[in-house]
Amino acid sequence: MEMKKIKYLHILWMDDLKFYKNLVEMINKEKIYFNKEEHYFITPFKRVYENLKEYKNVCLVEEKNMLNRYGEKASFIFLHPLSLKKRQVIRIPNKIAKKIIWRTWGHDIRPLDIKNDNIFVANIKRILNKMYVNKVHKFKAIGIADDVDRVNVENVFGNDIPTCILGYGYDIMRYPKLEKIANEKIKENTSVRVLVGHNSAKADRHFEIFEYLKKYKKENITVVLPLAYGDAENAEKIKEEALNIFGKNKVEFWEDFVTYEEYARRIHGIDIAIIDNIYSNGLGNWALLTFFKKKIYINKKGNIAQSCKRNNVKIDYTENIQGESFEQFSKYYFDPKLKMYEEISAQKVCEIWKHTLDQLKTNGQIKLLEEK
């Protein structure tokens, strides 16, 4: 593919559909905020391309050397997300690196491990990690969803790398739909409905949570487990253990893929959520839980806890469940300072993106858009 000089190149670098449609639609349809002629989207994944090919500025390309080949033609490069190993990041030419805004998806930023019984190998890891961090510091910025992502970035790269909010929540009907659902009467259910995790990945620590909850197995409780995606093998183990502890009448599995609206309606019907992962995962799920003002338990050592602490938000920790009676556990609490982290107003999402693009156009740099 021959590509002309372009202002903004977006590399859609995951074989995943959940965010890209909103992003591409926003850039192409919101003419007040964006000039679609300045944006070009490329992806190496046929499934992603087929989902977006109605837009003329989306192209299917070969993945090999994609970043360098097409990055040379762009003034700025948005990576959605960064899908390279550390050693590949280190090899990114500086002339390309300085153009990059890495829109993290959370999973692509993790602590830099140097543990190894072999001292030589541990030292090599330490050197490579330093080279990796130095290279990322040459990037123009890291795009984030919220303060939880910012914690994730700062824990790995320090707080001197620019970050900017770049939301994927563009959907002009999203907020009206959520408000409508929030006003719907929840189906009468006398049991306390407890959501555990947001998918079947091991990071959601299902088995540890089951240990906390099993003392309530004779209470009027329903343990709700979203297992539609994640680790399929682990999902089977989760189901087996949940049924073994709580019995089939006190467990509910969400194994089907549903629309955003239907999923939101399911979250609205939850009483308590236990989100025990350590790092930045499932923030869309978190957004719904906070929008509907659910009681939430989180991991005391996790990124969400760090964000809550520095924003003076009071929240429950999963480890506290061990010392709580069922009455204490099921008692409702929600700190009004716990804002919904993911922006749901389509207009606001557009404004924040435009603010970032305007900064790039004006001086080639990004400063954080202060919240009003």
PDB file of C-alpha atoms in Angstrom, residues 90-260:
ATOM      1  CA  ILE A  90      14.174  -1.113  22.263  1.00  0.00           C
ATOM      2  CA  ARG A  91      14.870  -1.412  18.519  1.00  0.00           C
ATOM      3  CA  ILE A  92      12.322   1.249  17.504  1.00  0.00           C
ATOM      4  CA  PRO A  93      14.310   4.010  15.730  1.00  0.00           C
ATOM      5  CA  ASN A  94      14.362   7.247  17.728  1.00  0.00           C
ATOM      6  CA  LYS A  95      12.927   9.189  14.777  1.00  0.00           C
ATOM      7  CA  ILE A  96       9.849   6.933  14.997  1.00  0.00           C
ATOM      8  CA  ALA A  97       9.711   6.747  18.807  1.00  0.00           C
ATOM      9  CA  LYS A  98       9.447  10.523  19.184  1.00  0.00           C
ATOM     10  CA  LYS A  99       6.221  10.491  17.147  1.00  0.00           C
ATOM     11  CA  ILE A 100       4.466   7.844  19.240  1.00  0.00           C
ATOM     12  CA  ILE A 101       1.462   8.268  21.519  1.00  0.00           C
ATOM     13  CA  TRP A 102       0.963   4.830  23.067  1.00  0.00           C
ATOM     14  CA  ARG A 103      -2.707   4.351  24.009  1.00  0.00           C
ATOM     15  CA  THR A 104      -2.338   1.650  26.652  1.00  0.00           C
ATOM     16  CA  TRP A 105      -5.018  -0.996  27.143  1.00  0.00           C
ATOM     17  CA  GLY A 106      -3.766  -1.782  30.637  1.00  0.00           C
ATOM     18  CA  HIS A 107      -2.523  -5.314  29.967  1.00  0.00           C
ATOM     19  CA  ASP A 108       0.387  -3.971  27.886  1.00  0.00           C
ATOM     20  CA  ILE A 109       2.061  -2.307  30.893  1.00  0.00           C
ATOM     21  CA  ARG A 110       3.265  -4.616  33.624  1.00  0.00           C
ATOM     22  CA  PRO A 111       6.016  -4.488  36.298  1.00  0.00           C
ATOM     23  CA  LEU A 112       9.547  -5.052  35.021  1.00  0.00           C
ATOM     24  CA  ASP A 113      10.582  -8.447  36.340  1.00  0.00           C
ATOM     25  CA  ILE A 114      14.305  -9.150  36.885  1.00  0.00           C
ATOM     26  CA  LYS A 115      13.983 -12.218  39.106  1.00  0.00           C
ATOM     27  CA  ASN A 116      16.222 -15.095  38.094  1.00  0.00           C
ATOM     28  CA  ASP A 117      18.380 -17.565  39.998  1.00  0.00           C
ATOM     29  CA  ASN A 118      21.169 -16.919  37.505  1.00  0.00           C
ATOM     30  CA  ILE A 119      22.867 -13.617  38.435  1.00  0.00           C
ATOM     31  CA  PHE A 120      24.114 -13.139  34.876  1.00  0.00           C
ATOM     32  CA  VAL A 121      20.599 -13.500  33.444  1.00  0.00           C
ATOM     33  CA  ALA A 122      19.188 -11.179  36.133  1.00  0.00           C
ATOM     34  CA  ASN A 123      21.755  -8.522  35.200  1.00  0.00           C
ATOM     35  CA  ILE A 124      20.930  -8.858  31.504  1.00  0.00           C
ATOM     36  CA  LYS A 125      17.231  -8.409  32.349  1.00  0.00           C
ATOM     37  CA  ARG A 126      18.077  -5.316  34.392  1.00  0.00           C
ATOM     38  CA  ILE A 127      19.996  -3.783  31.503  1.00  0.00           C
ATOM     39  CA  LEU A 128      17.250  -4.588  28.975  1.00  0.00           C
ATOM     40  CA  ASN A 129      14.576  -3.174  31.270  1.00  0.00           C
ATOM     41  CA  LYS A 130      16.531   0.074  31.577  1.00  0.00           C
ATOM     42  CA  MET A 131      16.879   0.275  27.790  1.00  0.00           C
ATOM     43  CA  TYR A 132      13.145  -0.392  27.428  1.00  0.00           C
ATOM     44  CA  VAL A 133      12.189   2.349  29.898  1.00  0.00           C
ATOM     45  CA  ASN A 134      14.580   4.797  28.236  1.00  0.00           C
ATOM     46  CA  LYS A 135      13.051   4.085  24.848  1.00  0.00           C
ATOM     47  CA  VAL A 136       9.482   4.584  26.105  1.00  0.00           C
ATOM     48  CA  HIS A 137      10.578   7.926  27.557  1.00  0.00           C
ATOM     49  CA  LYS A 138      11.328   9.015  24.011  1.00  0.00           C
ATOM     50  CA  PHE A 139       7.640   8.547  23.149  1.00  0.00           C
ATOM     51  CA  LYS A 140       5.591  11.721  22.976  1.00  0.00           C
ATOM     52  CA  ALA A 141       3.084  10.463  25.560  1.00  0.00           C
ATOM     53  CA  ILE A 142       1.101   7.517  26.875  1.00  0.00           C
ATOM     54  CA  GLY A 143      -2.649   7.736  26.370  1.00  0.00           C
ATOM     55  CA  ILE A 144      -4.773   6.446  29.247  1.00  0.00           C
ATOM     56  CA  ALA A 145      -8.398   5.824  30.157  1.00  0.00           C
ATOM     57  CA  ASP A 146      -8.265   7.192  33.702  1.00  0.00           C
ATOM     58  CA  ASP A 147      -6.227   7.681  36.863  1.00  0.00           C
ATOM     59  CA  VAL A 148      -5.975   3.908  37.394  1.00  0.00           C
ATOM     60  CA  ASP A 149      -4.065   3.660  34.115  1.00  0.00           C
ATOM     61  CA  ARG A 150      -1.944   6.609  35.227  1.00  0.00           C
ATOM     62  CA  VAL A 151      -0.974   4.707  38.375  1.00  0.00           C
ATOM     63  CA  ASN A 152      -0.045   1.738  36.182  1.00  0.00           C
ATOM     64  CA  VAL A 153       2.154   3.958  33.983  1.00  0.00           C
ATOM     65  CA  GLU A 154       3.848   5.695  36.913  1.00  0.00           C
ATOM     66  CA  ASN A 155       4.617   2.420  38.707  1.00  0.00           C
ATOM     67  CA  VAL A 156       6.594   1.197  35.694  1.00  0.00           C
ATOM     68  CA  PHE A 157       7.941   4.319  33.960  1.00  0.00           C
ATOM     69  CA  GLY A 158       7.903   6.973  36.682  1.00  0.00           C
ATOM     70  CA  ASN A 159       5.799  10.121  36.859  1.00  0.00           C
ATOM     71  CA  ASP A 160       7.880  12.186  34.438  1.00  0.00           C
ATOM     72  CA  ILE A 161       6.434  10.701  31.252  1.00  0.00           C
ATOM     73  CA  PRO A 162       3.487  12.699  29.816  1.00  0.00           C
ATOM     74  CA  THR A 163       0.086  11.024  30.012  1.00  0.00           C
ATOM     75  CA  CYS A 164      -3.185  12.153  28.464  1.00  0.00           C
ATOM     76  CA  ILE A 165      -6.767  10.929  28.672  1.00  0.00           C
ATOM     77  CA  LEU A 166      -7.823   9.371  25.364  1.00  0.00           C
ATOM     78  CA  GLY A 167     -11.211   7.729  25.743  1.00  0.00           C
ATOM     79  CA  TYR A 168     -12.771   4.972  23.676  1.00  0.00           C
ATOM     80  CA  GLY A 169     -16.229   5.671  25.068  1.00  0.00           C
ATOM     81  CA  TYR A 170     -17.661   7.510  22.071  1.00  0.00           C
ATOM     82  CA  ASP A 171     -21.287   6.476  21.646  1.00  0.00           C
ATOM     83  CA  ILE A 172     -23.910   9.197  21.314  1.00  0.00           C
ATOM     84  CA  MET A 173     -26.598   6.909  22.760  1.00  0.00           C
ATOM     85  CA  ARG A 174     -24.512   5.440  25.556  1.00  0.00           C
ATOM     86  CA  TYR A 175     -25.285   7.867  28.356  1.00  0.00           C
ATOM     87  CA  PRO A 176     -29.045   8.014  27.610  1.00  0.00           C
ATOM     88  CA  LYS A 177     -29.115   4.202  27.589  1.00  0.00           C
ATOM     89  CA  LEU A 178     -27.346   3.970  30.936  1.00  0.00           C
ATOM     90  CA  GLU A 179     -29.608   6.571  32.529  1.00  0.00           C
ATOM     91  CA  LYS A 180     -32.653   4.684  31.262  1.00  0.00           C
ATOM     92  CA  ILE A 181     -31.312   1.417  32.716  1.00  0.00           C
ATOM     93  CA  ALA A 182     -30.482   3.117  36.025  1.00  0.00           C
ATOM     94  CA  ASN A 183     -34.129   4.164  36.330  1.00  0.00           C
ATOM     95  CA  GLU A 184     -35.453   0.693  35.587  1.00  0.00           C
ATOM     96  CA  LYS A 185     -36.817  -1.297  38.497  1.00  0.00           C
ATOM     97  CA  ILE A 186     -34.487  -4.152  39.349  1.00  0.00           C
ATOM     98  CA  LYS A 187     -36.199  -7.523  39.224  1.00  0.00           C
ATOM     99  CA  GLU A 188     -37.213  -8.592  42.704  1.00  0.00           C
ATOM    100  CA  ASN A 189     -34.539 -10.873  44.065  1.00  0.00           C
ATOM    101  CA  THR A 190     -34.137 -11.556  47.754  1.00  0.00           C
ATOM    102  CA  SER A 191     -30.595 -12.926  47.476  1.00  0.00           C
ATOM    103  CA  VAL A 192     -27.473 -10.766  47.715  1.00  0.00           C
ATOM    104  CA  ARG A 193     -25.940 -10.875  44.246  1.00  0.00           C
ATOM    105  CA  VAL A 194     -22.139 -10.826  44.359  1.00  0.00           C
ATOM    106  CA  LEU A 195     -20.133 -10.291  41.165  1.00  0.00           C
ATOM    107  CA  VAL A 196     -16.648 -11.852  41.216  1.00  0.00           C
ATOM    108  CA  GLY A 197     -14.203 -10.577  38.589  1.00  0.00           C
ATOM    109  CA  HIS A 198     -14.925  -9.500  35.028  1.00  0.00           C
ATOM    110  CA  ASN A 199     -13.660 -12.488  33.017  1.00  0.00           C
ATOM    111  CA  SER A 200     -12.088 -15.922  33.460  1.00  0.00           C
ATOM    112  CA  ALA A 201      -8.444 -14.783  33.577  1.00  0.00           C
ATOM    113  CA  LYS A 202      -6.309 -15.844  36.525  1.00  0.00           C
ATOM    114  CA  ALA A 203      -5.618 -12.160  37.266  1.00  0.00           C
ATOM    115  CA  ASP A 204      -9.138 -11.879  38.738  1.00  0.00           C
ATOM    116  CA  ARG A 205      -8.114 -14.274  41.554  1.00  0.00           C
ATOM    117  CA  HIS A 206     -11.405 -16.175  41.656  1.00  0.00           C
ATOM    118  CA  PHE A 207     -10.181 -18.997  43.880  1.00  0.00           C
ATOM    119  CA  GLU A 208      -8.820 -16.632  46.528  1.00  0.00           C
ATOM    120  CA  ILE A 209     -12.173 -14.826  46.572  1.00  0.00           C
ATOM    121  CA  PHE A 210     -14.056 -18.105  46.891  1.00  0.00           C
ATOM    122  CA  GLU A 211     -12.049 -18.760  50.051  1.00  0.00           C
ATOM    123  CA  TYR A 212     -13.257 -15.448  51.467  1.00  0.00           C
ATOM    124  CA  LEU A 213     -16.881 -16.054  50.452  1.00  0.00           C
ATOM    125  CA  LYS A 214     -17.349 -19.720  51.378  1.00  0.00           C
ATOM    126  CA  LYS A 215     -18.239 -18.836  54.966  1.00  0.00           C
ATOM    127  CA  TYR A 216     -21.401 -17.227  53.522  1.00  0.00           C
ATOM    128  CA  LYS A 217     -22.458 -20.294  51.520  1.00  0.00           C
ATOM    129  CA  LYS A 218     -25.431 -20.976  53.797  1.00  0.00           C
ATOM    130  CA  GLU A 219     -26.602 -17.354  53.537  1.00  0.00           C
ATOM    131  CA  ASN A 220     -28.999 -16.019  50.921  1.00  0.00           C
ATOM    132  CA  ILE A 221     -26.321 -15.276  48.338  1.00  0.00           C
ATOM    133  CA  THR A 222     -25.821 -15.648  44.589  1.00  0.00           C
ATOM    134  CA  VAL A 223     -22.249 -15.663  43.288  1.00  0.00           C
ATOM    135  CA  VAL A 224     -22.187 -14.222  39.765  1.00  0.00           C
ATOM    136  CA  LEU A 225     -19.264 -15.115  37.498  1.00  0.00           C
ATOM    137  CA  PRO A 226     -18.641 -13.447  34.092  1.00  0.00           C
ATOM    138  CA  LEU A 227     -16.773 -16.076  32.056  1.00  0.00           C
ATOM    139  CA  ALA A 228     -17.501 -15.128  28.447  1.00  0.00           C
ATOM    140  CA  TYR A 229     -13.861 -14.387  27.684  1.00  0.00           C
ATOM    141  CA  GLY A 230     -10.407 -14.771  29.188  1.00  0.00           C
ATOM    142  CA  ASP A 231      -8.810 -18.135  29.972  1.00  0.00           C
ATOM    143  CA  ALA A 232     -11.104 -20.956  28.749  1.00  0.00           C
ATOM    144  CA  GLU A 233      -9.283 -23.668  30.694  1.00  0.00           C
ATOM    145  CA  ASN A 234      -9.400 -21.595  33.873  1.00  0.00           C
ATOM    146  CA  ALA A 235     -13.102 -20.926  33.289  1.00  0.00           C
ATOM    147  CA  GLU A 236     -13.872 -24.642  33.623  1.00  0.00           C
ATOM    148  CA  LYS A 237     -11.916 -24.815  36.878  1.00  0.00           C
ATOM    149  CA  ILE A 238     -13.748 -21.735  38.184  1.00  0.00           C
ATOM    150  CA  LYS A 239     -17.132 -23.285  37.407  1.00  0.00           C
ATOM    151  CA  GLU A 240     -16.218 -26.582  39.037  1.00  0.00           C
ATOM    152  CA  GLU A 241     -14.938 -24.922  42.214  1.00  0.00           C
ATOM    153  CA  ALA A 242     -17.867 -22.511  42.475  1.00  0.00           C
ATOM    154  CA  LEU A 243     -20.410 -25.308  42.138  1.00  0.00           C
ATOM    155  CA  ASN A 244     -18.503 -27.427  44.634  1.00  0.00           C
ATOM    156  CA  ILE A 245     -18.478 -24.670  47.278  1.00  0.00           C
ATOM    157  CA  PHE A 246     -21.798 -22.890  46.798  1.00  0.00           C
ATOM    158  CA  GLY A 247     -24.012 -25.367  44.912  1.00  0.00           C
ATOM    159  CA  LYS A 248     -25.804 -24.886  41.616  1.00  0.00           C
ATOM    160  CA  ASN A 249     -28.654 -22.857  43.156  1.00  0.00           C
ATOM    161  CA  LYS A 250     -26.280 -20.171  44.415  1.00  0.00           C
ATOM    162  CA  VAL A 251     -24.078 -19.687  41.367  1.00  0.00           C
ATOM    163  CA  GLU A 252     -24.775 -17.847  38.132  1.00  0.00           C
ATOM    164  CA  PHE A 253     -22.446 -17.996  35.111  1.00  0.00           C
ATOM    165  CA  TRP A 254     -22.360 -15.312  32.396  1.00  0.00           C
ATOM    166  CA  GLU A 255     -20.892 -17.235  29.473  1.00  0.00           C
ATOM    167  CA  ASP A 256     -22.598 -15.552  26.547  1.00  0.00           C
ATOM    168  CA  PHE A 257     -21.515 -12.432  24.688  1.00  0.00           C
ATOM    169  CA  VAL A 258     -24.225  -9.787  24.933  1.00  0.00           C
ATOM    170  CA  THR A 259     -24.703  -6.200  23.805  1.00  0.00           C
ATOM    171  CA  TYR A 260     -23.282  -3.364  25.878  1.00  0.00           C
TER     172      TYR A 260
END
